[in-house]
mmCIF file of C-alpha atoms in Angstrom:
data_model
loop_
_atom_site.group_PDB
_atom_site.id
_atom_site.type_symbol
_atom_site.label_atom_id
_atom_site.label_comp_id
_atom_site.label_asym_id
_atom_site.label_seq_id
_atom_site.Cartn_x
_atom_site.Cartn_y
_atom_site.Cartn_z
ATOM 1 C CA UNK A 1 69.928 155.820 125.102
ATOM 2 C CA UNK A 2 70.102 155.429 121.321
ATOM 3 C CA UNK A 3 73.244 156.083 119.317
ATOM 4 C CA UNK A 4 71.640 159.163 117.741
ATOM 5 C CA UNK A 5 70.914 160.566 121.213
ATOM 6 C CA UNK A 6 74.484 159.831 122.278
ATOM 7 C CA UNK A 7 75.735 161.687 119.222
ATOM 8 C CA UNK A 8 73.585 164.707 120.059
ATOM 9 C CA UNK A 9 75.049 164.860 123.553
ATOM 10 C CA UNK A 10 78.620 165.054 122.261
ATOM 11 C CA UNK A 11 80.417 168.355 121.966
ATOM 12 C CA UNK A 12 82.012 169.455 118.665
ATOM 13 C CA UNK A 13 85.445 168.025 119.451
ATOM 14 C CA UNK A 14 83.938 164.673 120.425
ATOM 15 C CA UNK A 15 81.847 164.600 117.247
ATOM 16 C CA UNK A 16 84.930 165.232 115.131
ATOM 17 C CA UNK A 17 86.779 162.444 116.910
ATOM 18 C CA UNK A 18 83.864 160.083 116.387
ATOM 19 C CA UNK A 19 83.853 160.935 112.678
ATOM 20 C CA UNK A 20 87.578 160.173 112.448
ATOM 21 C CA UNK A 21 87.197 156.901 114.319
ATOM 22 C CA UNK A 22 84.162 155.509 112.525
ATOM 23 C CA UNK A 23 83.584 157.271 109.230
ATOM 24 C CA UNK A 24 86.790 158.827 107.861
ATOM 25 C CA UNK A 25 88.308 155.625 106.466
ATOM 26 C CA UNK A 26 85.057 154.536 104.828
ATOM 27 C CA UNK A 27 84.588 157.987 103.329
ATOM 28 C CA UNK A 28 88.147 158.044 101.996
ATOM 29 C CA UNK A 29 87.734 154.578 100.423
ATOM 30 C CA UNK A 30 84.461 155.535 98.757
ATOM 31 C CA UNK A 31 85.893 158.829 97.490
ATOM 32 C CA UNK A 32 88.956 156.991 96.153
ATOM 33 C CA UNK A 33 86.769 154.504 94.280
ATOM 34 C CA UNK A 34 84.759 157.338 92.742
ATOM 35 C CA UNK A 35 87.907 159.186 91.657
ATOM 36 C CA UNK A 36 89.413 156.015 90.199
ATOM 37 C CA UNK A 37 86.226 155.286 88.240
ATOM 38 C CA UNK A 38 86.227 158.863 86.925
ATOM 39 C CA UNK A 39 89.894 158.502 85.880
ATOM 40 C CA UNK A 40 89.202 155.252 83.993
ATOM 41 C CA UNK A 41 86.255 156.751 82.135
ATOM 42 C CA UNK A 42 88.206 159.904 81.304
ATOM 43 C CA UNK A 43 91.206 157.901 80.069
ATOM 44 C CA UNK A 44 89.048 155.837 77.750
ATOM 45 C CA UNK A 45 87.258 158.863 76.330
ATOM 46 C CA UNK A 46 90.377 161.059 76.161
ATOM 47 C CA UNK A 47 93.316 158.797 75.246
ATOM 48 C CA UNK A 48 96.751 160.390 75.427
ATOM 49 C CA UNK A 49 97.909 161.620 72.031
ATOM 50 C CA UNK A 50 101.213 160.467 70.638
ATOM 51 C CA UNK A 51 103.746 163.268 70.345
ATOM 52 C CA UNK A 52 104.409 162.063 66.794
ATOM 53 C CA UNK A 53 102.749 159.560 64.487
ATOM 54 C CA UNK A 54 103.968 158.129 61.209
ATOM 55 C CA UNK A 55 102.409 155.743 58.717
ATOM 56 C CA UNK A 56 104.061 153.288 56.353
ATOM 57 C CA UNK A 57 102.081 152.573 53.198
ATOM 58 C CA UNK A 58 102.341 149.519 50.918
ATOM 59 C CA UNK A 59 105.038 148.058 53.141
ATOM 60 C CA UNK A 60 104.793 146.159 56.433
ATOM 61 C CA UNK A 61 107.485 146.662 59.057
ATOM 62 C CA UNK A 62 108.035 143.933 61.611
ATOM 63 C CA UNK A 63 108.125 144.625 65.340
ATOM 64 C CA UNK A 64 111.881 145.235 65.454
ATOM 65 C CA UNK A 65 111.861 147.518 62.395
ATOM 66 C CA UNK A 66 108.975 149.481 63.853
ATOM 67 C CA UNK A 67 110.780 149.914 67.174
ATOM 68 C CA UNK A 68 113.942 151.167 65.432
ATOM 69 C CA UNK A 69 111.973 153.721 63.421
ATOM 70 C CA UNK A 70 110.117 154.902 66.527
ATOM 71 C CA UNK A 71 113.412 155.327 68.405
ATOM 72 C CA UNK A 72 114.903 157.296 65.502
ATOM 73 C CA UNK A 73 111.906 159.623 65.519
ATOM 74 C CA UNK A 74 112.184 160.058 69.283
ATOM 75 C CA UNK A 75 115.854 160.956 68.927
ATOM 76 C CA UNK A 76 115.076 163.482 66.202
ATOM 77 C CA UNK A 77 112.338 165.034 68.320
ATOM 78 C CA UNK A 78 114.506 165.001 71.445
ATOM 79 C CA UNK A 79 111.866 163.239 73.512
ATOM 80 C CA UNK A 80 111.170 160.026 75.395
ATOM 81 C CA UNK A 81 107.428 160.500 74.957
ATOM 82 C CA UNK A 82 105.340 158.080 72.947
ATOM 83 C CA UNK A 83 105.906 157.959 69.197
ATOM 84 C CA UNK A 84 103.726 155.742 67.028
ATOM 85 C CA UNK A 85 104.503 154.043 63.709
ATOM 86 C CA UNK A 86 101.738 152.130 61.937
ATOM 87 C CA UNK A 87 102.445 150.104 58.814
ATOM 88 C CA UNK A 88 100.260 148.073 56.500
ATOM 89 C CA UNK A 89 98.236 150.850 54.874
ATOM 90 C CA UNK A 90 97.454 150.142 51.211
ATOM 91 C CA UNK A 91 97.111 152.927 48.644
ATOM 92 C CA UNK A 92 94.767 150.690 46.651
ATOM 93 C CA UNK A 93 92.309 150.523 49.551
ATOM 94 C CA UNK A 94 89.645 153.244 49.654
ATOM 95 C CA UNK A 95 89.193 152.525 53.363
ATOM 96 C CA UNK A 96 92.895 153.065 54.043
ATOM 97 C CA UNK A 97 92.946 156.262 51.980
ATOM 98 C CA UNK A 98 89.976 157.548 53.963
ATOM 99 C CA UNK A 99 91.748 156.661 57.229
ATOM 100 C CA UNK A 100 94.922 158.488 56.158
ATOM 101 C CA UNK A 101 92.930 161.529 55.068
ATOM 102 C CA UNK A 102 90.889 161.610 58.278
ATOM 103 C CA UNK A 103 93.874 161.149 60.606
ATOM 104 C CA UNK A 104 96.043 163.699 58.827
ATOM 105 C CA UNK A 105 93.239 166.284 58.659
ATOM 106 C CA UNK A 106 92.741 165.886 62.415
ATOM 107 C CA UNK A 107 96.452 166.459 63.034
ATOM 108 C CA UNK A 108 96.827 162.915 64.356
ATOM 109 C CA UNK A 109 99.255 161.793 61.645
ATOM 110 C CA UNK A 110 102.468 163.635 60.879
ATOM 111 C CA UNK A 111 104.449 161.715 58.292
ATOM 112 C CA UNK A 112 104.177 158.916 55.751
ATOM 113 C CA UNK A 113 106.742 156.619 54.155
ATOM 114 C CA UNK A 114 105.984 154.658 51.011
ATOM 115 C CA UNK A 115 107.726 153.221 47.932
ATOM 116 C CA UNK A 116 108.190 155.967 45.355
ATOM 117 C CA UNK A 117 105.522 154.665 42.981
ATOM 118 C CA UNK A 118 102.966 154.600 45.807
ATOM 119 C CA UNK A 119 104.105 157.955 47.183
ATOM 120 C CA UNK A 120 103.558 159.576 43.805
ATOM 121 C CA UNK A 121 99.928 158.426 43.837
ATOM 122 C CA UNK A 122 99.372 159.745 47.371
ATOM 123 C CA UNK A 123 101.123 163.038 46.584
ATOM 124 C CA UNK A 124 98.601 163.548 43.804
ATOM 125 C CA UNK A 125 95.874 163.947 46.408
ATOM 126 C CA UNK A 126 97.617 166.950 47.930
ATOM 127 C CA UNK A 127 98.280 165.326 51.300
ATOM 128 C CA UNK A 128 101.849 166.543 51.800
ATOM 129 C CA UNK A 129 103.422 169.869 52.592
ATOM 130 C CA UNK A 130 105.892 171.666 50.346
ATOM 131 C CA UNK A 131 109.318 170.942 51.810
ATOM 132 C CA UNK A 132 111.204 173.653 49.964
ATOM 133 C CA UNK A 133 111.052 175.984 52.980
ATOM 134 C CA UNK A 134 111.893 173.263 55.507
ATOM 135 C CA UNK A 135 114.977 171.736 53.918
ATOM 136 C CA UNK A 136 117.369 172.301 51.045
ATOM 137 C CA UNK A 137 118.654 168.961 49.843
ATOM 138 C CA UNK A 138 119.185 167.144 46.556
ATOM 139 C CA UNK A 139 117.056 164.314 47.929
ATOM 140 C CA UNK A 140 113.974 166.480 47.585
ATOM 141 C CA UNK A 141 111.671 165.213 44.864
ATOM 142 C CA UNK A 142 108.779 166.979 43.191
ATOM 143 C CA UNK A 143 105.396 165.413 42.576
ATOM 144 C CA UNK A 144 102.244 166.746 41.010
ATOM 145 C CA UNK A 145 99.537 167.855 43.391
ATOM 146 C CA UNK A 146 95.800 167.829 42.669
ATOM 147 C CA UNK A 147 94.226 169.919 39.950
ATOM 148 C CA UNK A 148 90.952 171.435 41.169
ATOM 149 C CA UNK A 149 88.243 171.117 38.540
ATOM 150 C CA UNK A 150 85.293 173.444 37.945
ATOM 151 C CA UNK A 151 82.942 171.185 39.889
ATOM 152 C CA UNK A 152 85.227 171.240 42.951
ATOM 153 C CA UNK A 153 86.578 167.725 42.444
ATOM 154 C CA UNK A 154 90.279 167.062 42.119
ATOM 155 C CA UNK A 155 92.171 165.253 39.403
ATOM 156 C CA UNK A 156 95.158 163.616 41.151
ATOM 157 C CA UNK A 157 98.549 163.856 39.532
ATOM 158 C CA UNK A 158 97.734 166.616 37.037
ATOM 159 C CA UNK A 159 98.393 169.697 39.107
ATOM 160 C CA UNK A 160 101.569 171.692 39.653
ATOM 161 C CA UNK A 161 104.832 170.088 40.625
ATOM 162 C CA UNK A 162 105.775 170.557 44.274
ATOM 163 C CA UNK A 163 108.816 169.286 46.216
ATOM 164 C CA UNK A 164 106.822 167.319 48.789
ATOM 165 C CA UNK A 165 108.845 164.106 48.912
ATOM 166 C CA UNK A 166 112.256 163.250 50.332
ATOM 167 C CA UNK A 167 114.016 160.202 48.942
ATOM 168 C CA UNK A 168 115.387 157.633 51.379
ATOM 169 C CA UNK A 169 116.781 155.511 48.538
ATOM 170 C CA UNK A 170 120.251 154.049 49.182
ATOM 171 C CA UNK A 171 120.137 154.906 52.887
ATOM 172 C CA UNK A 172 120.594 152.742 55.959
ATOM 173 C CA UNK A 173 116.846 153.064 56.497
ATOM 174 C CA UNK A 174 116.060 151.536 53.104
ATOM 175 C CA UNK A 175 118.625 148.771 53.562
ATOM 176 C CA UNK A 176 117.565 147.880 57.094
ATOM 177 C CA UNK A 177 113.876 147.684 56.150
ATOM 178 C CA UNK A 178 114.324 146.110 52.736
ATOM 179 C CA UNK A 179 112.345 148.909 51.087
ATOM 180 C CA UNK A 180 112.957 149.774 47.464
ATOM 181 C CA UNK A 181 113.088 153.503 46.694
ATOM 182 C CA UNK A 182 111.293 154.693 49.849
ATOM 183 C CA UNK A 183 110.114 158.299 50.022
ATOM 184 C CA UNK A 184 108.943 160.219 53.084
ATOM 185 C CA UNK A 185 106.466 163.072 53.099
ATOM 186 C CA UNK A 186 104.983 165.191 55.871
ATOM 187 C CA UNK A 187 101.282 165.899 56.097
ATOM 188 C CA UNK A 188 100.312 169.531 55.730
ATOM 189 C CA UNK A 189 98.584 169.489 59.116
ATOM 190 C CA UNK A 190 101.590 168.268 61.112
ATOM 191 C CA UNK A 191 102.253 170.314 64.214
ATOM 192 C CA UNK A 192 105.944 169.401 64.180
ATOM 193 C CA UNK A 193 107.157 170.985 60.966
ATOM 194 C CA UNK A 194 110.185 172.410 62.767
ATOM 195 C CA UNK A 195 111.428 168.862 63.412
ATOM 196 C CA UNK A 196 111.554 167.861 59.729
ATOM 197 C CA UNK A 197 115.293 168.562 59.164
ATOM 198 C CA UNK A 198 116.250 166.536 62.268
ATOM 199 C CA UNK A 199 113.957 163.664 61.233
ATOM 200 C CA UNK A 200 115.446 163.573 57.745
ATOM 201 C CA UNK A 201 118.959 163.599 59.214
ATOM 202 C CA UNK A 202 118.047 160.613 61.375
ATOM 203 C CA UNK A 203 116.426 158.564 58.611
ATOM 204 C CA UNK A 204 118.884 159.374 55.841
ATOM 205 C CA UNK A 205 121.990 159.307 58.040
ATOM 206 C CA UNK A 206 124.410 156.422 58.130
ATOM 207 C CA UNK A 207 123.865 155.853 61.849
ATOM 208 C CA UNK A 208 120.248 154.771 61.437
ATOM 209 C CA UNK A 209 119.530 151.632 63.422
ATOM 210 C CA UNK A 210 122.989 151.337 64.925
ATOM 211 C CA UNK A 211 123.038 150.492 68.602
ATOM 212 C CA UNK A 212 119.258 149.957 68.634
#
């Protein structure tokens, strides 16, 4: 008698037992492989977003300096989740300016730190939010935003003054990173505006980098 005929002669309970004995493990392994493959594909196409991302322009932080800044941001945000700091952007590079504009517009970049001279150039493009409602501090600095012309173009640096920069000059942050007259600004599209006062306290405070 063939195996198919034997199977037909089994009652329901016997068929279930046969399935458990001969097919369940193989089925589970195959299903697991399919699920794992789906997870890998999904992870590649939908990478986990950082809870906070900052850029450093016209300065390059080393690995240790980057780690300290990331930890300070985590502390300010009250989270252990991933925070990203990317340095090496150049304001003179059209490609870098396009990257900053694209990332910030997509809400994937929250803050930027740059030497004051560089920050003033970037502020002229209207990247940063007005900080007057987020913090009251004598470290706030005003920079000119873009002037919109009749043809829809913008003329950087000739618009109205807006307090969109916060000076980190003469702070532990500036000293630890060897940055001259650093200024931080927050992109208008940041989803973490409520964290700005805590972030500024962390970066401008005397405890920056201690114990890290």
